[in-house]
Tab-separated table of C-alpha atoms and ligand atoms in Angstrom:
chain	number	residue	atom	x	y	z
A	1	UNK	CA	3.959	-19.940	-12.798
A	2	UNK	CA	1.303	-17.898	-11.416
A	3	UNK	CA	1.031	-17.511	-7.904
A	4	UNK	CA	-1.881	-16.999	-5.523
A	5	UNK	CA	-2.116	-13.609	-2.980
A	6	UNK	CA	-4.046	-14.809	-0.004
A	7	UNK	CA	-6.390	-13.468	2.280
A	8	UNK	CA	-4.701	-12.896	5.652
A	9	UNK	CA	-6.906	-14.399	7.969
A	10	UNK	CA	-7.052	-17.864	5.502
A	11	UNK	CA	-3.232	-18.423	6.199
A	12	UNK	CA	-2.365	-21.753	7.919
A	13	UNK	CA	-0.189	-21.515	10.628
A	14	UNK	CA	2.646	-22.789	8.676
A	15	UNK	CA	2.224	-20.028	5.744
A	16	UNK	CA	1.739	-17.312	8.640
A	17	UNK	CA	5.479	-18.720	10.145
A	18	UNK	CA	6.783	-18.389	6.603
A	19	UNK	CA	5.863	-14.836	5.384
A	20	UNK	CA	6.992	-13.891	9.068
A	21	UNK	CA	10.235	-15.620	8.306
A	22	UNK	CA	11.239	-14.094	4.813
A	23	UNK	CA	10.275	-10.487	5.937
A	24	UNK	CA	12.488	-11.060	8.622
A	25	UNK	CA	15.428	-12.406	6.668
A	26	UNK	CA	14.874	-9.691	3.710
A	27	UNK	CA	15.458	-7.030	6.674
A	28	UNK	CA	18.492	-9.073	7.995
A	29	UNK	CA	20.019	-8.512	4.527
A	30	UNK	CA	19.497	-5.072	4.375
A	31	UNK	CA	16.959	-5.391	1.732
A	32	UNK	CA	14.231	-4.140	3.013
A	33	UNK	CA	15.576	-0.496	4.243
A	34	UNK	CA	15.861	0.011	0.787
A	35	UNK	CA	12.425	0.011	0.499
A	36	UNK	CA	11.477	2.743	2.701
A	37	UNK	CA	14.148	4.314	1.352
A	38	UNK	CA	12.471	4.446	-2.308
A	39	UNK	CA	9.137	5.011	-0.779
A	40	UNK	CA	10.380	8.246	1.043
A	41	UNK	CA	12.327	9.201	-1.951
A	42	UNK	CA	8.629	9.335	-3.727
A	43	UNK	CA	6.636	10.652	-1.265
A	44	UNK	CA	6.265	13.577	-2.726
A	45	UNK	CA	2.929	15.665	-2.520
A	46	UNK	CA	1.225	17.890	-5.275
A	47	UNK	CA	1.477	20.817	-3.899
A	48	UNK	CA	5.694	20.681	-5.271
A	49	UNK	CA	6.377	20.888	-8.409
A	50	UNK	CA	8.154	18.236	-10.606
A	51	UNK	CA	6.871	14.799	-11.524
A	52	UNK	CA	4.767	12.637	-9.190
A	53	UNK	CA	5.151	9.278	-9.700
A	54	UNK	CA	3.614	7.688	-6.907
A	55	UNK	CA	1.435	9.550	-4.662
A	56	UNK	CA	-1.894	12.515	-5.522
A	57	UNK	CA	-1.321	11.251	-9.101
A	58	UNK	CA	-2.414	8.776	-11.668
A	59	UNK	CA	0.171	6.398	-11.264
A	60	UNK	CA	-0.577	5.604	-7.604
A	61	UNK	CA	-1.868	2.680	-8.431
A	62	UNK	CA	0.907	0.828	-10.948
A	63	UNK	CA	3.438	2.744	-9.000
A	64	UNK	CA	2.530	0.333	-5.745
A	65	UNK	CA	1.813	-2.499	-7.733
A	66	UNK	CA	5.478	-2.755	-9.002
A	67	UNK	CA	6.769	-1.480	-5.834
A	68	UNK	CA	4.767	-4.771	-4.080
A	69	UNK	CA	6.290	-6.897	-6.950
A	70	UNK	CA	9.592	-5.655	-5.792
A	71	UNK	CA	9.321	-6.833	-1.921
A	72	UNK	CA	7.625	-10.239	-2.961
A	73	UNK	CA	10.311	-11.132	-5.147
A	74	UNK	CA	12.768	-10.064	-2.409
A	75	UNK	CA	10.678	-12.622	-0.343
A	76	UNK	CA	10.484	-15.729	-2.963
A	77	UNK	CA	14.246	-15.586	-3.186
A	78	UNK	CA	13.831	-16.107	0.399
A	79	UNK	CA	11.138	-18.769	0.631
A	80	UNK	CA	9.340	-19.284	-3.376
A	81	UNK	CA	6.317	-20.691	-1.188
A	82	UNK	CA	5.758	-17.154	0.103
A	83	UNK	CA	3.494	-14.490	-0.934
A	84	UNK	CA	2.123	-11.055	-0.170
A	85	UNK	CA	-1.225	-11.938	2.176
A	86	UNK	CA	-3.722	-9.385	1.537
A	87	UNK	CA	-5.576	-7.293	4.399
A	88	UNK	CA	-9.601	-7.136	3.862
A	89	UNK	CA	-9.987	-3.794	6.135
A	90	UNK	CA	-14.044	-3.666	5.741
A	91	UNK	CA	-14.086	-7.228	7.050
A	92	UNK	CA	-10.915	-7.688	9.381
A	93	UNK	CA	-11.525	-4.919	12.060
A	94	UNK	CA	-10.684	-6.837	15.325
A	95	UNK	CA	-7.728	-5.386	17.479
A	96	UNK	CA	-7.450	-8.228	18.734
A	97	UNK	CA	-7.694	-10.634	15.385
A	98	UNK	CA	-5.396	-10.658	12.056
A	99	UNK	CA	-3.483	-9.809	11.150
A	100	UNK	CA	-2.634	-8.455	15.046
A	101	UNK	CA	-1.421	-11.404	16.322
A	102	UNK	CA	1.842	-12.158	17.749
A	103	UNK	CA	2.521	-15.230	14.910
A	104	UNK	CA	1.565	-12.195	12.378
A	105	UNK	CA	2.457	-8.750	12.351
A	106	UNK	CA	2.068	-8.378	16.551
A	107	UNK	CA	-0.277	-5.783	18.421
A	108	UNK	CA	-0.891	-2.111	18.980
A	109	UNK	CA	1.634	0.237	19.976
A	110	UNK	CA	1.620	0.333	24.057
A	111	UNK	CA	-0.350	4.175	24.949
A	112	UNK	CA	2.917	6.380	26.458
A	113	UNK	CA	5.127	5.994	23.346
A	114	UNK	CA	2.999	4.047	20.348
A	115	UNK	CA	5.570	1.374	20.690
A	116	UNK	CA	5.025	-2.159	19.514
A	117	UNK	CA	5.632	-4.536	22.291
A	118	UNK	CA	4.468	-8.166	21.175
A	119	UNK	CA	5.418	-9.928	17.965
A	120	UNK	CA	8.178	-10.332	15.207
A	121	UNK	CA	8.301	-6.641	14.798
A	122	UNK	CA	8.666	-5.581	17.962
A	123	UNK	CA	11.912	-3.916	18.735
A	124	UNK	CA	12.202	-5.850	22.247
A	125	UNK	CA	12.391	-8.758	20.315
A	126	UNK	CA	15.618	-7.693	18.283
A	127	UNK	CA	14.945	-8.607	14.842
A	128	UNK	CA	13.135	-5.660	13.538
A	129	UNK	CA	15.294	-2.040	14.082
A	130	UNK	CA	13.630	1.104	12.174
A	131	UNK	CA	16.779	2.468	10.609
A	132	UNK	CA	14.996	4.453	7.797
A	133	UNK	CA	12.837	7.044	8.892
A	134	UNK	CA	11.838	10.631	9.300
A	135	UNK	CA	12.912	10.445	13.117
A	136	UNK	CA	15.306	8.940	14.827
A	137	UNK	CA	13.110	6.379	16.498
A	138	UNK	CA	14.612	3.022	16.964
A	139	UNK	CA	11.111	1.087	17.512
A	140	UNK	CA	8.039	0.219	15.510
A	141	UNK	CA	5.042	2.680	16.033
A	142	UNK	CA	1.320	1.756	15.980
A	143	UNK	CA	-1.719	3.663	17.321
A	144	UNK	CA	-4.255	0.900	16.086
A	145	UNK	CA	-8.153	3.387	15.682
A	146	UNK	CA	-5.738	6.464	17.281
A	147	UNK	CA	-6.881	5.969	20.752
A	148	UNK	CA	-6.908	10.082	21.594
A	149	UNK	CA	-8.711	11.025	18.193
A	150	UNK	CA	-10.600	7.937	17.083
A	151	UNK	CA	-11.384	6.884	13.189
A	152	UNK	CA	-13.222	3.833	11.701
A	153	UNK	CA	-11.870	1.632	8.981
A	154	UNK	CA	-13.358	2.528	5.557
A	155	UNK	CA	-16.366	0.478	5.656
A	156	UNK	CA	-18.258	-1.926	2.259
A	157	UNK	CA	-20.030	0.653	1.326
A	158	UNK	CA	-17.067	2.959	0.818
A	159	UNK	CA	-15.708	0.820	-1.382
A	160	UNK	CA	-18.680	0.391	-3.103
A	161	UNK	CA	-18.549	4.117	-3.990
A	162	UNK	CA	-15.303	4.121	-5.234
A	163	UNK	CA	-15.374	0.772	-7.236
A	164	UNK	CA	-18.800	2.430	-9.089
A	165	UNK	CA	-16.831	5.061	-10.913
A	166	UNK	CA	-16.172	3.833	-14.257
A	167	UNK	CA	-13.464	6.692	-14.742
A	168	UNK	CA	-10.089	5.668	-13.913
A	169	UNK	CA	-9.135	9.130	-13.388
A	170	UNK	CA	-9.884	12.858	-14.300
A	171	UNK	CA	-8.134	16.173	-14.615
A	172	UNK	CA	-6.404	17.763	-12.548
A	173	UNK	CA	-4.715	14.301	-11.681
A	174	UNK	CA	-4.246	14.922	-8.344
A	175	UNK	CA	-5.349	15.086	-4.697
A	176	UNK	CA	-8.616	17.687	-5.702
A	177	UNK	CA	-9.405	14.974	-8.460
A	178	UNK	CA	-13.004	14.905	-8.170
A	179	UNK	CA	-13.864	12.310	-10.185
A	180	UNK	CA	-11.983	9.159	-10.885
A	181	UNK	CA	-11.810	5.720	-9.334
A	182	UNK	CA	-7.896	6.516	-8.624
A	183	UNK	CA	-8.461	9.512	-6.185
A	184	UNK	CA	-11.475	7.574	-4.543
A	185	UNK	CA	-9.173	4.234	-3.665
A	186	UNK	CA	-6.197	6.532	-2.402
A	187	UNK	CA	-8.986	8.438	-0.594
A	188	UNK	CA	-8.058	12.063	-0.807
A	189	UNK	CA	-11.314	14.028	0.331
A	190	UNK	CA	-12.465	17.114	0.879
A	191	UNK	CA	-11.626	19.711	3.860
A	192	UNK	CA	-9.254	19.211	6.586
A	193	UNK	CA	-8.453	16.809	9.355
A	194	UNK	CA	-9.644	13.163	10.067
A	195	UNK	CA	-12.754	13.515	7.695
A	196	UNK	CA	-10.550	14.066	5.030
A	197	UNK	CA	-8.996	11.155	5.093
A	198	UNK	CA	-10.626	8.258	2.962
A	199	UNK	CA	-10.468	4.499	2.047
A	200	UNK	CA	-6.639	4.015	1.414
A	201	UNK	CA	-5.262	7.467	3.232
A	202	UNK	CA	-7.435	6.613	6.649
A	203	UNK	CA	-6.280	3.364	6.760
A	204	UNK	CA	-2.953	4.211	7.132
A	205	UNK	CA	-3.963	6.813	9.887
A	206	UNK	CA	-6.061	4.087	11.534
A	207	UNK	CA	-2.979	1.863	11.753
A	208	UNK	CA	-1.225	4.994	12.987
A	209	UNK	CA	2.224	5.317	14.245
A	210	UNK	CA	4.829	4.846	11.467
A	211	UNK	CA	2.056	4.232	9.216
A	212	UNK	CA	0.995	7.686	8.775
A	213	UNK	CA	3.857	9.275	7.206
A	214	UNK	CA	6.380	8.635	4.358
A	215	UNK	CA	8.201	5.810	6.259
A	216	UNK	CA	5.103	3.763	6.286
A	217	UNK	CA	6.911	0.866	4.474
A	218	UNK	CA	8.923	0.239	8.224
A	219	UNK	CA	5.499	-1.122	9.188
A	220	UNK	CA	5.159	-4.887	7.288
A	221	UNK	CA	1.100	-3.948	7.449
A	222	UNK	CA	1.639	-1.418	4.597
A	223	UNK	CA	2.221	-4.623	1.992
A	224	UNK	CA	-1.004	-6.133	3.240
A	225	UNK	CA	-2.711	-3.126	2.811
A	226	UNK	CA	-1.291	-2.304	-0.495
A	227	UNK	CA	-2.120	-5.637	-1.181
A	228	UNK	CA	-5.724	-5.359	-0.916
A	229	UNK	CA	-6.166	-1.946	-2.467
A	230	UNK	CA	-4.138	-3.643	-5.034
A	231	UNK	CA	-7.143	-6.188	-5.468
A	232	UNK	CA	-9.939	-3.629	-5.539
A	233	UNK	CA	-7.909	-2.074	-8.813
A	234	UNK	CA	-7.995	-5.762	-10.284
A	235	UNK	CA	-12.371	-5.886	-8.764
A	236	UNK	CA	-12.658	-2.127	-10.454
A	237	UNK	CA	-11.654	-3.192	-13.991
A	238	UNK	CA	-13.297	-6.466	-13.837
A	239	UNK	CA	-16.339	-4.233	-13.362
A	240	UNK	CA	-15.986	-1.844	-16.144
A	241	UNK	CA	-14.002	-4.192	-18.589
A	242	UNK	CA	-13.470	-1.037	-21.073
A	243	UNK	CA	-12.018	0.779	-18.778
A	244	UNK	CA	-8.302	1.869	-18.839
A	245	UNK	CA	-5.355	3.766	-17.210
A	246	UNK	CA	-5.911	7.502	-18.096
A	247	UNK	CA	-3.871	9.694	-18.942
A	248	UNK	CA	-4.001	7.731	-21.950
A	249	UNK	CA	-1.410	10.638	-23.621
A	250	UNK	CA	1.255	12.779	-22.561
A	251	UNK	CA	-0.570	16.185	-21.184
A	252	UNK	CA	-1.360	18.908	-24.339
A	253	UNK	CA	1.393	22.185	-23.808
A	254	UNK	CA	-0.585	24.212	-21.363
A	255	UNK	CA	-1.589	22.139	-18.955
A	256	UNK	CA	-0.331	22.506	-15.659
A	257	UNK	CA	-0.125	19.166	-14.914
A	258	UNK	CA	2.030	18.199	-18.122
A	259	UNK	CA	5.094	16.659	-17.272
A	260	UNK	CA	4.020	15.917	-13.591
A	261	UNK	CA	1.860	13.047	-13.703
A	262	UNK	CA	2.729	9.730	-16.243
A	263	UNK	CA	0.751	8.958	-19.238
A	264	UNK	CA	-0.143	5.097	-20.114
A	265	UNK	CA	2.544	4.546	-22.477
A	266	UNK	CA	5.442	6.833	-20.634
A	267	UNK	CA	7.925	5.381	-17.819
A	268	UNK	CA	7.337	5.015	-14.781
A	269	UNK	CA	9.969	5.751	-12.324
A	270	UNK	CA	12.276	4.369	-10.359
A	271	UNK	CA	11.844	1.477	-13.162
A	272	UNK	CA	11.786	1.004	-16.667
A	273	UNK	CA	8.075	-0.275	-16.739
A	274	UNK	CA	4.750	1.950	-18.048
A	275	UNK	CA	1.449	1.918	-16.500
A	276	UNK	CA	0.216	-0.201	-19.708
A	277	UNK	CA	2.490	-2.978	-18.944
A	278	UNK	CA	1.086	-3.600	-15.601
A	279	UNK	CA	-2.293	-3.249	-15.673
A	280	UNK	CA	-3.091	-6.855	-16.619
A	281	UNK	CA	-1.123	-8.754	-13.177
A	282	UNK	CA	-3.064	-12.219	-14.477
A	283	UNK	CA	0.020	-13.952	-15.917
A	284	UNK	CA	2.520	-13.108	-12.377
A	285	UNK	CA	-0.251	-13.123	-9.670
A	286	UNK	CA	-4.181	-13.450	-8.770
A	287	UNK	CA	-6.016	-13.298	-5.823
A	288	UNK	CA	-7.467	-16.038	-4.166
B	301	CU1	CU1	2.891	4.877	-0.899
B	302	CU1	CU1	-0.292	3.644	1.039
């Protein structure tokens, strides 16, 4: 049956308990280390060589699609009433609001060590140990608008911009991908340092903490965020209905980018699944 992927800040307080509940449970079983595990395995950035299957690259989008497929599953076989809430960043941009709260995903990091202190997923509370990382830091870590460097949320008209190309993606299929509706959502810009860093990229650096690097998964927020960028794929094609996944073919010999970014119709790993086969999500999931 197809299930509904909620806005966060619609959730009764009964659905907020429950998605609280499985995530905690699906960490208790080891579960859900395994899925930092797989997203640090693939965080792997253009400027290596070898194939790219989930990040600066085409696939970015299917690649976290299935990967958020993955974790809800994980969660129905915990509670089949649960679902993946989705995060609206240009309209949920309250510190202090969802999904923030302590029946949610908890607060900001406190300012001496970016520690989470209130919540579920607050170490304190002894449910929620980082155990996969790329430091040896015990605790969740949040810098909610990086107090010493502040950034703003990508705003509506940001993702206006990006939802108005009607090009899913364009050569060179990576990070310096002018063009393309892909590189827009993951929000790769030009130049260096904070102003670089667009729609899906700066949100992860305003959430801060663990959420700016490859172990970004230890952070629940990264589902609801994936979520929603998710959903603007789903509001992009609805928008230019001919529209499809491109690379539609394997690279021609010669280009640099053959056999480092996936075509339509190739495999997509970790999983036996192309980018074809999940473009249409309307018979497992919709938004509501
Ligand atoms: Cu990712
Ligand atoms: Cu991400």
């Amino acid at each position: 049956m197809v299930y509904t992927r909620k806005d966060v800040s619609t959730l009764t307080r009964s659905e907020r308990r429950r998605f609280v509940a499985a995530l905690l449970e699906v960490k208790r079983r080891g579960e859900y280390d395994e899925f930092v595990r797989v997203h640090l395995r693939y965080f792997v950035p253009d400027g290596e060589s070898g194939l790219r299957a989930a990040h600066m690259t085409p696939s970015f989008l299917p690649w976290h699609r299935r990967f958020l497929l993955d974790l809800e599953n994980a969660l129905r076989r915990v509670d089949d009433s649960v679902t993946v809430p989705y995060w609206d960043w240009t309209r949920d941009r309250n510190l202090r609001a969802v999904p923030w709260t302590d029946d949610l995903l908890g607060g900001n990091g406190r300012q001496s060590d970016r520690q989470v202190m209130s919540g579920p997923f607050a170490f304190r509370n002894g449910q929620w140990t980082i155990r996969v990382g790329v430091t040896e830091t015990e605790y969740l870590m949040r810098d909610l608008g990086r107090r010493r460097d502040p950034i703003a949320l990508p705003t509506t008209a940001d993702v206006d911009r990006a939802l108005k190309d009607p090009v899913y993606d364009t050569s060179p299929w990576n990070s310096t991908s002018a063009r393309g509706f892909r590189n827009k959502l993951e929000g790769w810009g030009q130049g260096g340092g904070s102003a670089s860093w667009l729609m899906h990229n700066r949100v992860h650096r305003w959430v801060g903490g663990h959420m700016a690097g490859g172990a970004s998964v230890n952070d629940p927020v990264f589902w609801m965020h994936h979520a929603f960028v998710d959903l603007l794929w789903s509001r992009w094609q609805r928008r230019h209905p001919k529209a499809r996944y491109l690379p539609a073919k394997r690279l021609p010999q010669g280009d640099a980018q053959r056999g480092r970014v996936i075509a339509r119709h190739q495999r997509m790993p970790p999983w036996d699944v192309t980018p074809d086969e999940l473009e249409d999500h309307s018979a497992i999931y919709r938004y509501g």
